[in-house]
Amino acid sequence: MHLVILGNGITGVTCALTVRRLQPEARITLVSSESAHHYSRTALMYVYMGHLRAQDIKPYEDWFWNENRLALVHATATALNTAENLLSLADGTTLAYDQLLLATGSESKLFDWPGQELAGVQGLYNLPDLEAMTRDTHGISRGVVVGGGLIGVELAEMLHTRGIEPVVLVRDARYWGAVLPPEEANLVDRQFQENHISVRYQTELREILGDAQGRVRAVVTTAGEEIACQWVGLATGVTPNLALASTSNVETDRGILVDEFLRTNVPNVFAAGDCAQHRQPGAGEVPIEQLWYTGRMQGETVAHTICGQATPYRRGIWFNSAKFFNLEYQTYGYAPAGPVPGLSSFYWEHPGSRAAVRVYFRSEAPHAVVGFNALGLRLRHAVCEQWIARRTPVATVMSQFGSANFDPEFFPQHEKAIVADYNRQFPGQPVALKQRKGLFSIKN
Ligand SMILES: Cc1cc2nc3c(=O)[nH]c(=O)nc-3n(C[C@H](O)[C@H](O)[C@H](O)COP(=O)(O)OP(=O)(O)OC[C@H]3O[C@@H](n4cnc5c(N)ncnc54)[C@H](O)[C@@H]3O)c2cc1C
């Protein structure tokens, strides 16, 4: 069996390593245009900020691939012929496959803004983007970041660490309004204020203005403001990379369409990770998942199917984490940004605005917990997942809240305050804080 994997991101590499384990004799080739070796995309910002070197974000040594008989092809695939099982490469050669995994990831989403072709205007997705940003922000004084999502805040922090003033344009009335409730968004906003980051809410990009050399010199916002700048970062989301799939009869919509086994409509052609769109996502799940851990899970799942152990993809309970400057953020389960009928939430915030927790639960007895947000303190993934999966009543969760403690130094000082606040907000069923338990000793 010759398995060709297009894309050496987390999805492609996880699939390759899993297939190597399941079928030690399989012939495996990884093709990627971006880099010869796999690297951690989520760590790009740390290279720019000087915390890590480019070689530090490669999780495997360069000899690893040869040692594990994983052939690497550093090239762009330009066409896919599924009738003959052939992948054409930009250098004119072809690669024959028995099975093919499309793990082509995403690309930055652009919206045809006037001036977006000017020098100094870009998104941040890959290594060439990082190089361009490093080059084009050298010695500048101000950059405008368009978009109030996770990559937007990363770009603001990146500029800030190099002494460049970021101005962030956010369409919503608050930061990440589609995901964070107002209280959490305010906490993040305070991080912006403390770091002297200017944020313009309810403001979008109208136009980018250039100078005589074709370089960006300013942006004009929908509020009519002209902001002088020497660089613009477009962080308005990503979209599945369909360039290769669209040269073939592989069905696409917004992403490459797959069934629950991550199979496309073409036999022996699979798709997984950021580029895949699930034809029938599970209840409450999104059809396109663009996260590191879901890429890893999909890569592992599809490897089993490729090796003849057909395995449906089950994401399980939602999880995400990020960092807003110094403020860590985690979310588990169902954690909507606004009120939802039948759902209540308890919110606690540290008086100094350094930490916050929100627990979502069903309004109807027995008030089963469905989700969590944590900012500035860390909750244990396994514990929260278990509470949600077992539909644990909120009163039980609050009385055992210490079981979710991740930070032995920091968290205990907040436990009492959190439970006291819960009792104040929900006086009907007062709970007492129990002795902290071991990680897996929670009883419902
Ligand atoms: C700056 C940044 C920060 C992020 N931070 C987080 C985070 O903190 N947490 C989180 O969960 N997620 C984060 N993400 C998202 C996460 O990185 C992605 O969901 C994940 O990397 C997708 O993995 P993938 O393997 O599916 O695709 P990718 O990593 O995009 O890999 C696809 C590869 O395929 C290659 N390719 C595509 N087409 C071709 C072709 N025709 N020929 C050859 N090669 C091709 C591409 O060049 C690319 O290298 C971040 C993303 C970015 C950009």
XYZ file of C-alpha atoms and ligand atoms in Angstrom:
497
model
C 0.000 0.000 0.000
C 1.343 3.426 -0.939
C -0.339 6.124 1.145
C 0.229 9.661 -0.067
C -0.620 12.414 2.401
C -0.968 15.925 1.048
C -0.070 18.348 3.820
C 2.449 17.850 6.630
C 0.493 19.779 9.282
C -0.740 18.188 12.503
C -3.457 16.247 10.629
C -1.210 14.752 7.946
C 1.626 13.947 10.329
C -0.652 12.346 12.927
C -2.144 10.170 10.195
C 1.341 9.199 8.944
C 2.568 8.242 12.428
C -0.588 6.278 13.227
C -0.464 4.360 9.943
C 3.221 3.600 10.557
C 2.231 2.089 13.901
C -0.750 0.128 12.534
C 0.952 -1.044 9.337
C 4.719 -1.151 9.828
C 5.257 -2.162 6.188
C 3.145 0.576 4.565
C 4.846 2.934 2.128
C 4.034 6.495 3.244
C 4.824 9.779 1.472
C 4.108 13.210 2.914
C 3.899 16.085 0.424
C 4.020 19.733 1.458
C 4.711 22.982 -0.332
C 5.223 25.014 2.813
C 8.134 23.347 4.580
C 10.221 20.230 4.235
C 9.578 19.290 7.853
C 6.499 19.457 10.061
C 6.359 22.342 12.524
C 3.885 23.590 15.122
C 1.729 26.237 13.444
C 0.337 27.411 16.779
C 3.850 28.472 17.849
C 4.513 30.827 14.921
C 3.971 33.880 17.110
C 6.721 32.855 19.539
C 9.292 32.841 16.743
C 8.366 36.398 15.787
C 8.499 37.483 19.425
C 11.940 35.922 19.843
C 10.882 33.409 22.517
C 11.678 30.442 20.231
C 13.874 29.896 17.187
C 12.446 28.430 13.979
C 14.107 25.069 14.710
C 12.495 24.984 18.188
C 8.979 24.693 16.751
C 9.776 21.452 14.918
C 8.540 18.700 17.279
C 10.707 16.050 15.552
C 14.387 16.065 14.659
C 15.125 16.057 10.920
C 16.477 12.464 11.078
C 13.147 11.230 12.524
C 11.395 10.955 9.154
C 14.017 8.810 7.509
C 14.309 6.658 10.601
C 10.538 5.975 10.441
C 10.536 5.451 6.663
C 8.308 8.445 6.035
C 9.261 9.884 2.647
C 9.064 13.688 2.477
C 8.372 15.556 -0.751
C 8.751 19.326 -0.514
C 6.649 20.407 -3.514
C 3.311 21.883 -4.534
C 0.708 19.446 -5.851
C -1.003 21.101 -8.796
C -3.567 18.538 -10.007
C -5.314 15.397 -8.859
C -6.360 12.680 -11.303
C -8.535 10.283 -9.335
C -9.230 8.056 -12.368
C -5.546 7.123 -12.516
C -4.671 7.677 -8.818
C -2.078 10.307 -9.750
C -1.002 13.519 -8.101
C 0.815 16.033 -10.344
C 3.544 18.143 -8.795
C 4.673 21.628 -9.829
C 8.048 20.311 -11.036
C 6.289 18.252 -13.736
C 6.588 14.881 -11.979
C 3.685 12.725 -10.802
C 3.145 10.676 -7.678
C 1.048 7.501 -7.838
C -0.980 6.495 -4.788
C -3.142 3.626 -3.619
C -4.740 5.753 -0.916
C -4.660 9.547 -0.649
C -5.307 11.788 2.341
C -6.048 15.437 1.612
C -4.896 17.365 4.680
C -4.405 20.698 2.955
C -5.422 22.908 5.891
C -6.765 26.431 5.580
C -5.830 29.764 4.094
C -6.490 33.294 5.335
C -9.915 34.624 4.432
C -9.817 37.914 2.544
C -12.747 40.107 1.578
C -11.598 42.026 -1.536
C -10.855 45.219 0.340
C -9.562 48.015 -1.865
C -5.801 48.153 -1.331
C -5.342 44.642 0.085
C -2.727 43.925 -2.613
C -0.410 46.681 -1.289
C 2.985 45.755 0.154
C 2.750 45.441 3.927
C -0.765 43.937 3.932
C -1.103 40.265 4.869
C -2.705 37.503 6.901
C -0.793 35.181 9.242
C -1.149 31.518 8.431
C 2.143 30.020 7.307
C 5.922 30.355 7.272
C 6.020 32.695 4.245
C 3.514 34.923 6.116
C 5.798 34.927 9.153
C 8.774 35.875 6.972
C 6.782 38.663 5.317
C 5.620 39.993 8.679
C 9.148 39.917 10.091
C 10.463 41.796 7.046
C 7.636 44.318 6.667
C 7.275 45.282 10.316
C 10.990 45.882 10.801
C 11.498 49.422 12.107
C 7.857 50.513 11.723
C 5.913 52.395 14.385
C 2.258 51.385 13.888
C 0.350 48.399 12.503
C -3.397 47.976 12.095
C -4.907 44.578 12.875
C -8.258 43.864 11.250
C -10.341 41.319 13.150
C -11.100 40.573 16.757
C -10.543 36.835 16.932
C -7.710 34.729 18.298
C -5.272 35.475 15.487
C -6.108 39.179 15.751
C -5.060 39.259 19.382
C -1.919 37.246 18.567
C -0.959 39.793 15.916
C -1.530 42.648 18.369
C 0.679 40.954 20.950
C 3.358 40.204 18.357
C 3.550 43.853 17.285
C 3.433 45.026 20.893
C 6.463 42.927 21.912
C 8.494 44.606 19.171
C 7.531 48.083 20.349
C 5.128 48.639 17.432
C 1.809 50.270 18.305
C -1.093 48.005 17.288
C -4.522 49.413 16.492
C -7.150 46.674 16.382
C -10.415 46.987 14.439
C -13.222 44.843 15.840
C -16.566 44.528 14.061
C -18.570 43.587 17.173
C -19.412 45.815 20.124
C -17.072 43.747 22.287
C -14.037 41.548 21.874
C -14.812 38.148 20.198
C -18.502 38.879 20.621
C -19.637 35.689 18.883
C -17.798 33.512 21.418
C -17.289 35.373 24.708
C -20.062 36.658 27.001
C -19.761 40.376 27.847
C -18.032 39.823 31.228
C -15.276 37.648 29.746
C -14.898 40.052 26.818
C -14.489 42.938 29.289
C -11.758 41.041 31.067
C -9.884 40.593 27.802
C -10.483 44.249 26.995
C -8.798 45.168 30.268
C -5.755 43.218 29.062
C -5.755 45.409 25.965
C -6.000 48.532 28.087
C -3.221 47.462 30.453
C -0.979 46.801 27.482
C -1.946 50.123 25.863
C -3.475 48.465 22.806
C -5.985 50.697 20.998
C -9.097 48.789 20.033
C -11.842 50.314 17.867
C -15.071 48.373 18.488
C -17.950 48.342 15.997
C -15.442 49.357 13.400
C -14.546 47.631 10.149
C -12.007 48.169 7.434
C -13.263 50.134 4.462
C -10.096 50.728 2.446
C -6.319 50.476 2.619
C -4.354 53.431 1.231
C -0.942 53.158 -0.394
C 1.986 55.459 -1.051
C 3.764 56.116 -4.338
C 5.895 52.974 -3.874
C 2.845 50.728 -3.494
C 3.283 50.307 0.256
C 0.484 50.717 2.769
C 0.405 54.141 4.401
C -3.020 54.192 6.137
C -6.382 52.505 6.510
C -9.820 54.079 6.353
C -12.411 52.593 8.712
C -16.181 52.352 8.366
C -16.359 55.084 11.010
C -14.612 57.336 8.466
C -11.369 57.519 10.446
C -8.057 57.461 8.590
C -5.382 55.692 10.644
C -1.800 56.143 9.479
C 0.152 52.870 9.623
C 2.960 51.028 7.880
C 1.556 47.499 8.091
C -1.887 45.838 8.083
C -2.626 42.363 9.459
C -5.833 40.803 8.145
C -7.169 38.438 10.786
C -10.714 37.948 9.613
C -10.738 34.171 9.758
C -9.567 31.247 7.684
C -11.225 29.121 5.040
C -10.478 25.542 3.911
C -7.748 25.276 1.289
C -9.549 23.697 -1.678
C -7.049 24.568 -4.426
C -5.999 20.970 -5.118
C -9.387 19.350 -4.523
C -10.971 21.730 -7.019
C -8.789 20.295 -9.815
C -10.563 16.955 -9.380
C -13.981 15.320 -9.036
C -13.689 15.335 -5.228
C -16.857 17.015 -3.955
C -16.468 20.273 -2.095
C -18.743 22.824 -0.507
C -17.054 25.270 1.894
C -14.646 22.421 2.632
C -13.901 18.970 1.195
C -17.041 16.955 1.923
C -16.495 13.842 4.045
C -18.642 11.237 5.755
C -18.187 10.201 9.370
C -15.242 7.964 8.347
C -13.583 11.002 6.730
C -14.055 9.469 3.272
C -14.691 11.751 0.312
C -17.037 10.804 -2.541
C -14.055 9.227 -4.385
C -12.903 5.753 -3.300
C -9.479 5.727 -1.590
C -9.441 9.507 -1.232
C -9.873 10.848 2.318
C -9.858 14.350 3.787
C -9.250 15.467 7.363
C -8.359 18.449 9.511
C -8.994 22.095 8.672
C -9.850 21.371 5.012
C -12.608 18.830 5.717
C -16.323 19.572 5.970
C -18.467 16.955 7.677
C -21.581 16.140 5.668
C -23.498 15.284 8.819
C -21.933 16.812 11.915
C -23.168 15.512 15.268
C -25.778 17.471 17.245
C -24.312 20.793 18.371
C -21.122 20.234 16.339
C -19.813 22.437 13.538
C -19.190 20.963 10.059
C -15.700 22.485 9.725
C -13.316 22.254 12.693
C -10.211 24.419 12.481
C -8.309 23.546 15.625
C -5.031 21.858 16.424
C -6.487 19.092 18.575
C -9.343 18.288 16.198
C -6.775 18.008 13.380
C -4.831 15.524 15.486
C -7.984 13.546 16.340
C -9.113 13.448 12.718
C -5.629 12.413 11.557
C -5.613 9.532 14.000
C -9.162 8.468 13.165
C -8.681 8.472 9.397
C -5.483 6.448 9.781
C -7.510 3.598 11.238
C -9.971 3.670 8.362
C -7.115 3.800 5.827
C -5.649 0.693 7.490
C -8.920 -1.209 7.133
C -10.202 -0.591 10.686
C -13.133 1.651 9.705
C -13.556 4.124 12.571
C -16.130 6.916 12.721
C -14.879 10.340 13.812
C -16.284 11.371 17.200
C -14.978 14.659 18.470
C -16.409 14.375 21.937
C -16.784 17.353 24.225
C -15.678 20.674 22.768
C -12.480 22.166 24.066
C -10.428 25.223 23.157
C -7.706 27.278 24.775
C -5.846 30.470 23.984
C -3.895 33.270 25.590
C -4.790 36.949 25.529
C -1.487 38.560 26.435
C -1.017 37.234 29.999
C -4.545 35.957 30.407
C -5.038 32.252 29.755
C -8.406 31.149 28.414
C -10.009 27.715 28.349
C -13.466 26.635 27.367
C -15.115 23.215 27.665
C -18.448 21.946 26.399
C -21.354 24.221 25.528
C -20.466 27.797 26.489
C -22.528 30.258 24.424
C -21.801 33.996 24.242
C -25.343 35.093 25.069
C -28.498 33.971 26.860
C -30.055 30.697 25.668
C -33.544 29.580 26.791
C -33.315 26.813 29.377
C -29.687 27.572 30.193
C -28.309 29.398 33.240
C -24.796 30.334 34.181
C -22.846 31.240 37.251
C -20.035 33.783 36.773
C -17.306 34.613 39.246
C -14.616 37.208 38.714
C -11.608 38.008 40.842
C -11.974 41.514 42.310
C -8.671 42.510 40.712
C -9.873 41.272 37.288
C -7.088 38.719 37.129
C -9.264 35.623 36.826
C -12.809 34.500 36.084
C -14.874 31.332 35.871
C -18.254 30.707 34.284
C -20.213 27.493 34.779
C -23.118 26.825 32.415
C -25.926 24.531 33.547
C -29.473 23.552 32.631
C -32.062 25.785 34.309
C -34.262 22.781 34.998
C -33.501 20.465 37.946
C -31.160 18.695 38.474
C -29.286 21.607 36.820
C -26.819 19.491 34.856
C -23.574 21.248 34.010
C -22.973 21.687 30.243
C -19.933 23.937 29.915
C -17.178 26.081 31.432
C -15.158 29.191 30.648
C -11.991 29.899 32.617
C -9.813 32.978 32.324
C -6.630 33.538 34.264
C -6.838 30.164 36.023
C -6.764 26.675 34.644
C -9.373 23.964 35.048
C -8.464 20.331 34.499
C -9.633 19.111 31.124
C -10.405 15.536 32.229
C -12.424 16.675 35.239
C -14.550 19.200 33.340
C -15.118 16.690 30.552
C -16.267 14.094 33.058
C -18.632 16.515 34.795
C -20.200 17.464 31.450
C -20.380 13.896 30.130
C -22.060 12.688 33.326
C -24.475 15.635 33.408
C -23.332 16.384 36.922
C -25.609 18.792 38.873
C -24.083 22.229 39.321
C -24.357 21.959 43.123
C -22.172 18.838 43.046
C -19.686 20.523 40.730
C -19.453 23.573 42.996
C -18.959 21.466 46.110
C -16.120 19.570 44.352
C -14.727 22.516 42.463
C -11.255 21.924 43.853
C -11.046 18.675 41.860
C -10.655 20.808 38.736
C -7.754 22.713 40.259
C -4.806 22.805 37.891
C -2.595 25.388 39.591
C -1.601 24.123 43.035
C -0.239 27.537 44.052
C -2.741 29.892 42.579
C -6.134 28.281 42.412
C -6.816 27.216 46.044
C -6.977 30.806 47.202
C -9.968 31.324 44.906
C -11.983 28.192 45.678
C -13.715 29.572 48.750
C -14.527 32.855 47.067
C -15.952 31.061 44.019
C -18.241 28.821 46.093
C -19.298 31.691 48.366
C -20.198 33.719 45.314
C -22.169 30.799 43.900
C -24.125 30.543 47.171
C -24.837 34.284 47.019
C -26.079 34.112 43.418
C -28.030 30.863 43.864
C -29.165 30.868 47.506
C -31.804 28.151 47.021
C -29.367 25.251 47.308
C -26.326 26.317 49.337
C -23.287 24.119 48.782
C -20.321 23.485 51.038
C -16.846 23.171 49.600
C -15.633 19.602 50.007
C -12.095 18.541 50.701
C -10.197 18.572 47.413
C -10.240 15.141 45.782
C -7.906 13.233 43.520
C -8.249 13.726 39.801
C -10.422 10.709 39.023
C -12.197 10.302 42.333
C -15.253 12.392 41.506
C -18.523 10.710 42.455
C -21.833 11.953 41.140
C -1.221 31.789 13.724
C -2.102 30.632 14.102
C -2.288 30.312 15.431
C -3.108 29.242 15.790
N -3.280 28.948 17.109
C -4.072 27.907 17.463
C -4.239 27.548 18.820
O -3.693 28.193 19.713
N -5.025 26.465 19.115
C -5.641 25.742 18.144
O -6.348 24.769 18.451
N -5.491 26.051 16.841
C -4.723 27.104 16.471
N -4.577 27.421 15.155
C -5.239 26.561 14.152
C -4.408 25.303 13.901
O -3.073 25.666 13.738
C -4.940 24.570 12.669
O -6.271 24.172 12.960
C -4.116 23.345 12.328
O -2.760 23.659 12.209
C -4.610 22.734 11.012
O -3.832 21.604 10.742
P -3.937 20.834 9.355
O -2.902 19.765 9.419
O -5.344 20.433 9.093
O -3.552 21.894 8.238
P -2.255 22.798 8.075
O -1.478 22.913 9.315
O -2.704 24.052 7.409
O -1.354 21.975 7.052
C -1.688 21.870 5.696
C -0.429 21.855 4.877
O -0.753 21.424 3.539
C 0.028 22.142 2.643
N -0.617 22.141 1.325
C -1.855 22.588 1.026
N -2.105 22.444 -0.290
C -0.998 21.906 -0.826
C -0.623 21.542 -2.149
N -1.471 21.680 -3.186
N 0.598 21.024 -2.346
C 1.460 20.855 -1.323
N 1.160 21.192 -0.048
C -0.048 21.718 0.194
C 0.089 23.527 3.253
O 1.168 24.263 2.746
C 0.235 23.217 4.733
O 1.572 23.130 5.111
C -3.754 28.486 14.777
C -3.569 28.805 13.436
C -2.752 29.870 13.101
C -2.562 30.206 11.642
